[in-house]
CSV table of C-alpha atoms in Angstrom, one decimal:
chain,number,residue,atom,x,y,z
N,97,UNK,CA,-33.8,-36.1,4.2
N,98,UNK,CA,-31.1,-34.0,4.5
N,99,UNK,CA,-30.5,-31.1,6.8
N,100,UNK,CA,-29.9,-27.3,5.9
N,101,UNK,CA,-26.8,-25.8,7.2
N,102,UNK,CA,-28.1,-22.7,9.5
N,103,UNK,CA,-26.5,-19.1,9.4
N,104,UNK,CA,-25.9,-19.7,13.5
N,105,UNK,CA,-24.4,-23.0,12.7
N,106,UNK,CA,-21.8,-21.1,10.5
N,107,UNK,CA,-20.8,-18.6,12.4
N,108,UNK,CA,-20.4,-21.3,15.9
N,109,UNK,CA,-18.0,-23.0,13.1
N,110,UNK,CA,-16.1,-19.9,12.3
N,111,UNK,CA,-15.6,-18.8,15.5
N,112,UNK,CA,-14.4,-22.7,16.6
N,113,UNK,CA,-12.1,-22.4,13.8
N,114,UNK,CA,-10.1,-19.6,15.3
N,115,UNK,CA,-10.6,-20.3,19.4
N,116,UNK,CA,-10.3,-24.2,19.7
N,117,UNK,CA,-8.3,-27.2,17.9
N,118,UNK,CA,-8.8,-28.1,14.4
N,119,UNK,CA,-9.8,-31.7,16.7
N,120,UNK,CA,-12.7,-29.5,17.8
N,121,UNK,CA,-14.3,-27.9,14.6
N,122,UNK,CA,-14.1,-31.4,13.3
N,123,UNK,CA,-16.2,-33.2,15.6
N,124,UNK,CA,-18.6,-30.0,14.7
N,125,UNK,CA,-18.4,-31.4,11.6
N,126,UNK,CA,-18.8,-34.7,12.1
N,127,UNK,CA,-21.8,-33.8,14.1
N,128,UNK,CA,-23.5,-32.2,11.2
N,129,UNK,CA,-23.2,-35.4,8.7
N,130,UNK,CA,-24.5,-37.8,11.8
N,131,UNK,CA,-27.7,-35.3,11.4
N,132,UNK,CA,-27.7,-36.3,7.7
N,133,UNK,CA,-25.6,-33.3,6.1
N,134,UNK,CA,-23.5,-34.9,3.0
N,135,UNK,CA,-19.8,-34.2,2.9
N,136,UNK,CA,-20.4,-31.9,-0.7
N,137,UNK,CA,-22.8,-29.8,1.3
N,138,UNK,CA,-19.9,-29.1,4.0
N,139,UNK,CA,-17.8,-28.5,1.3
N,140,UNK,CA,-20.0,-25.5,-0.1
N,141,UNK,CA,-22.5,-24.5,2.5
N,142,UNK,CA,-20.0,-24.9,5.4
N,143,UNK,CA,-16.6,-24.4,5.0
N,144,UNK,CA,-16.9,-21.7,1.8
N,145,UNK,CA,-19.3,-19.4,3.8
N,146,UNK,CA,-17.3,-19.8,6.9
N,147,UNK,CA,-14.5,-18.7,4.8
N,148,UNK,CA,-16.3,-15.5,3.6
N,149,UNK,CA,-17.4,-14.9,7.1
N,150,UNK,CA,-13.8,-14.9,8.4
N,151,UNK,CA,-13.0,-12.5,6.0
N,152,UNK,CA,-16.4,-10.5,6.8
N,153,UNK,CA,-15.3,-10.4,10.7
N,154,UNK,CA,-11.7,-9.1,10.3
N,155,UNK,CA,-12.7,-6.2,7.8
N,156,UNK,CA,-15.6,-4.9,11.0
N,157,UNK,CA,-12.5,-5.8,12.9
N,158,UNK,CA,-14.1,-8.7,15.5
N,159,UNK,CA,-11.0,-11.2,14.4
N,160,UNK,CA,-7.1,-9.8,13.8
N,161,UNK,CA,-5.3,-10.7,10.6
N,162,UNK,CA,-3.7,-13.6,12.9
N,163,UNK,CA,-7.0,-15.1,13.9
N,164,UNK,CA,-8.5,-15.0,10.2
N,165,UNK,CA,-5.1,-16.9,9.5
N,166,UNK,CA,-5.4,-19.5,11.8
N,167,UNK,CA,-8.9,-19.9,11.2
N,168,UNK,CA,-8.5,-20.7,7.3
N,169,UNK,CA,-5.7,-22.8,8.1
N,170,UNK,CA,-8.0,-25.1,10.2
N,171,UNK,CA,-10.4,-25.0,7.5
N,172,UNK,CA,-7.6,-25.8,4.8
N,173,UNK,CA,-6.7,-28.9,7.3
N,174,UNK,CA,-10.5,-30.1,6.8
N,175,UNK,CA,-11.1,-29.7,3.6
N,176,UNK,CA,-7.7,-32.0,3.4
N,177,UNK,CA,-9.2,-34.6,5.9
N,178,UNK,CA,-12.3,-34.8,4.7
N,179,UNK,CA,-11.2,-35.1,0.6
N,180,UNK,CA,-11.0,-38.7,0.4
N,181,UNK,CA,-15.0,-38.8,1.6
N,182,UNK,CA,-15.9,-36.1,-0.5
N,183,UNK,CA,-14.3,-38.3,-3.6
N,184,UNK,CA,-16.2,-41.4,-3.0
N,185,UNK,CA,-19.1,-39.1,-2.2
N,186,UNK,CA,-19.3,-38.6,-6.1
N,187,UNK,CA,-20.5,-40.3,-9.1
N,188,UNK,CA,-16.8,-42.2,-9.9
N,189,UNK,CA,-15.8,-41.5,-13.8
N,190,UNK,CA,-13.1,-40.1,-15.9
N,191,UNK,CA,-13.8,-37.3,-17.9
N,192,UNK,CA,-10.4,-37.2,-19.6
N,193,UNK,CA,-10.3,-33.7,-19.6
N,194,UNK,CA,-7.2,-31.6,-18.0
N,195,UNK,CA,-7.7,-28.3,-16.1
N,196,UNK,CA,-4.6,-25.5,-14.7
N,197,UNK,CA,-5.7,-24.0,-11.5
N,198,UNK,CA,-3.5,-21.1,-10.3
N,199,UNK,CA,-3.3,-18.1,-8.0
N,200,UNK,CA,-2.9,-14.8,-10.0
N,201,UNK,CA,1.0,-14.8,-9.9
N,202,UNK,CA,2.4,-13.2,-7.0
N,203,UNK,CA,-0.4,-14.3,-4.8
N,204,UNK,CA,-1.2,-17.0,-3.1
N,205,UNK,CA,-3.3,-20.3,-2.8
N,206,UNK,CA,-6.6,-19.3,-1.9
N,207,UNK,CA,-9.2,-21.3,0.3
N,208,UNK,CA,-11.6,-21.2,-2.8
N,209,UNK,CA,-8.7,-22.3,-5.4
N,210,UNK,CA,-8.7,-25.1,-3.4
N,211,UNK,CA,-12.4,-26.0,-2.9
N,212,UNK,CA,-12.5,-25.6,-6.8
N,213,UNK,CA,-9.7,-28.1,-6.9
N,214,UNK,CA,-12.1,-30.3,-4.8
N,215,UNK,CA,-14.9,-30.6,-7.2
N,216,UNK,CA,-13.1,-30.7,-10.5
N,217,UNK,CA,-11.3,-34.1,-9.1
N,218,UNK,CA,-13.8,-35.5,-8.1
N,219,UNK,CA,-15.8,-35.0,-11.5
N,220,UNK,CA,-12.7,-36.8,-13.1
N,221,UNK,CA,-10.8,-34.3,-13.9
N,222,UNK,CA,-6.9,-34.2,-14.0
N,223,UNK,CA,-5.8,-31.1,-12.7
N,224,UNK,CA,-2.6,-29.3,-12.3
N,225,UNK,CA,-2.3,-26.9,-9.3
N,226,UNK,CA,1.1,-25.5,-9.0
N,227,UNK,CA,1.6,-22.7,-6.3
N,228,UNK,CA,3.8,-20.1,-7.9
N,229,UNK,CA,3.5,-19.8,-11.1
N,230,UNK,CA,5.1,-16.6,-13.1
N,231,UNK,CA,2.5,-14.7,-15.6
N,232,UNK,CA,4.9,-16.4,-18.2
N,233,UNK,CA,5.1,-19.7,-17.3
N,234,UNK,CA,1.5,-19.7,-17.2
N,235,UNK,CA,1.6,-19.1,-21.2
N,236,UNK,CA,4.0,-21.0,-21.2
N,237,UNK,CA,2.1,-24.2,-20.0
N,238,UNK,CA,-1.2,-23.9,-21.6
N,239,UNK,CA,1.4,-23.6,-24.8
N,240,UNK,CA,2.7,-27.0,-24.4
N,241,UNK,CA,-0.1,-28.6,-22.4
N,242,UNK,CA,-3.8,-29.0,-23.8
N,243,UNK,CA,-6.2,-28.0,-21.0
N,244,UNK,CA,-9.7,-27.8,-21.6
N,245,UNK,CA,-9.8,-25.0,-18.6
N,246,UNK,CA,-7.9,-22.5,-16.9
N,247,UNK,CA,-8.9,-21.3,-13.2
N,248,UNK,CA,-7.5,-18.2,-11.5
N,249,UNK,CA,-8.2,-16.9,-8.2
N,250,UNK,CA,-7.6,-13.6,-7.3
N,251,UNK,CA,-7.7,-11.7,-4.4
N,252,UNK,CA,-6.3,-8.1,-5.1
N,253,UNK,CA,-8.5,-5.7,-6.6
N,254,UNK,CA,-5.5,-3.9,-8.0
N,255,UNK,CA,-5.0,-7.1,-10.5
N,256,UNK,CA,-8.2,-6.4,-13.0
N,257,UNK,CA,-5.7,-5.0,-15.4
N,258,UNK,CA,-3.1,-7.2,-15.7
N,259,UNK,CA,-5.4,-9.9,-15.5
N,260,UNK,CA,-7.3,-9.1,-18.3
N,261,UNK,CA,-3.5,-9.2,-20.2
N,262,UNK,CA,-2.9,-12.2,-19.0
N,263,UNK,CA,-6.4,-13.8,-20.4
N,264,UNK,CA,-5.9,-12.7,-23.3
N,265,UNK,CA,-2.0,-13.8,-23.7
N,266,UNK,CA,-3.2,-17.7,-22.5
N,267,UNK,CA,-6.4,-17.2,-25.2
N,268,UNK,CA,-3.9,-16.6,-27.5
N,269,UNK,CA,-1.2,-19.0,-26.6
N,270,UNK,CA,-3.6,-22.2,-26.0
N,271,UNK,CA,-3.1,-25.3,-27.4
N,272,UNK,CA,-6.7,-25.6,-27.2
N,273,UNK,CA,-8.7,-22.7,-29.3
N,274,UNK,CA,-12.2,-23.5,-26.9
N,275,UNK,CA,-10.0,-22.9,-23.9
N,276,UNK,CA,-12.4,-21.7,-21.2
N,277,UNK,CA,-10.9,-19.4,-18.8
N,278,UNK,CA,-13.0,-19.2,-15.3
N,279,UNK,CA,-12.0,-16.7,-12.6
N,280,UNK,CA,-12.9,-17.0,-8.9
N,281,UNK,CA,-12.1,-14.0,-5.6
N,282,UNK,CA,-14.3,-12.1,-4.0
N,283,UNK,CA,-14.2,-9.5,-6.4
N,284,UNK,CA,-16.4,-11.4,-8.6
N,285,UNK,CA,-18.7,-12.3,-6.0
N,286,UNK,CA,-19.1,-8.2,-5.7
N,287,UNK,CA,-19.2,-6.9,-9.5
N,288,UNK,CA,-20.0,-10.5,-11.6
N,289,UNK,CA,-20.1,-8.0,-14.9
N,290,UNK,CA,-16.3,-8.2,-14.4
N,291,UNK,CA,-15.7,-11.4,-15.3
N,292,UNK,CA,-16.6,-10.4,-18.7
N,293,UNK,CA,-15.1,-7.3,-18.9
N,294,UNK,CA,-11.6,-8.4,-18.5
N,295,UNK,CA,-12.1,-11.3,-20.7
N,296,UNK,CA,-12.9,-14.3,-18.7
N,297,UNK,CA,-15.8,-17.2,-19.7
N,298,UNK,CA,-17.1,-17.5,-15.9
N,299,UNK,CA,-16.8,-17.4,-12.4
N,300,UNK,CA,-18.0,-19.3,-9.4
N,301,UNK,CA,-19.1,-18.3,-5.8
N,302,UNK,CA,-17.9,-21.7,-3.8
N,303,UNK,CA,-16.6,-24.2,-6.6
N,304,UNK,CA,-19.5,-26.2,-6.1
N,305,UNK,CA,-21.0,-25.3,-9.5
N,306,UNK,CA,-17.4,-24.9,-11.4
N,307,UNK,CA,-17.9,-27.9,-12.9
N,308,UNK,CA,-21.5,-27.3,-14.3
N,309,UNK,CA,-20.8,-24.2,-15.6
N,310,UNK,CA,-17.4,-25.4,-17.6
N,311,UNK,CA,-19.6,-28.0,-19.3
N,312,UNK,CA,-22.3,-25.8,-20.3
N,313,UNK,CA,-20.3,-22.8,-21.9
N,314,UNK,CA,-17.7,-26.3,-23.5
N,315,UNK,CA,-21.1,-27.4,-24.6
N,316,UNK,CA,-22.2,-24.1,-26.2
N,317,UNK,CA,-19.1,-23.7,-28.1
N,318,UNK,CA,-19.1,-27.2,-29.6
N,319,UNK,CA,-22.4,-26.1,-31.0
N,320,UNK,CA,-21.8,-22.2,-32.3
């Protein structure tokens, strides 16, 4: 049977994550699958929602900028160590199907980019998840590559505009007419009727249902 991840258990992770070793937060985590907790659960019910509550703790002020840093980077680090696990964890096939993940240009790599990253592999998928992409050469990939899916993660509020541009520029451009493009940020999590205001097919709290969704809206396109 296995174990729910508590609130309290959460926030004691978060707050190892900026005060001790990374050595320290993993034997937290290790402690938590030797109680039964499977690595894809740590993946979305551990390390996303610590993510958030990092986030969460420097806007009331409790963390600086500096901790919140250090903290994701610690997170980043597990999420790196525990990969390999979380892959074998999973039903092993290839899907043949390609996916771009990017940062809005002039961002960077989120946490949740990453975790999205995460699940797509290990459902088969090849992805592509270059760092620093130009609005541009974004076009110009999905012009000469055929992806089945675009992911952007964004963390600016300031970006709806030009975001909604740029999904309609790589709808137009695609190799692939059925390209889906899915959005992830916080923003989303806030106002989810945005996603389809500036154009996008979908978005996704943690990753952990990314894949899920991509098949569903592929699936109701193959049948309009």
């Amino acid at each position: 049977k296995s174990k729910i991840i508590s609130a309290d258990e959460i926030s004691e992770f978060a707050r190892i994550t900026v005060q001790h070793d990374v050595s320290v937060a993993e034997a937290f985590v290790e402690a938590l699958v030797d109680q039964g907790v499977t690595i894809e659960q740590i993946f979305s019910k551990l390390f996303a929602p610590a993510a958030r509550l990092l986030g969460q703790l420097w806007e009331s002020d409790n963390f600086t900028f500096s901790d919140v840093t250090i903290g994701l980077s610690r997170i980043q680090q597990l999420i790196h160590e525990f990969s390999p696990f979380f892959e074998t964890e999973g039903e092993h096939k290839l899907c043949a199907r390609s996916g771009l993940l990017v940062p809005m240009p002039g961002e960077h790599h989120s946490l949740g980019l990453m975790m999205v990253e995460e699940f797509f592999r290990r459902a088969g998928w090849n992805i592509w998840s270059p760092s620093d992409l130009t609005d541009n050469q974004v076009i110009s990939a999905v012009k000469q590559e055929r992806f089945d899916m675009v992911g952007i993660s964004v963390t600016c509020e300031l970006q709806k505009e030009r975001m909604a541009v740029l999904i309609k520029s790589i709808k137009a451009a695609s190799r692939n007419r059925g390209i889906v493009v899915m959005v992830g940020g916080r923003i989303f999590n806030d106002e989810p009727s945005l996603v389809a205001k500036i154009g996008a097919d979908a978005t996704d709290r943690d990753g952990s249902n990314a894949v899920s969704r991509f098949e569903l809206i592929a699936d109701r396109s193959t049948h309009q």
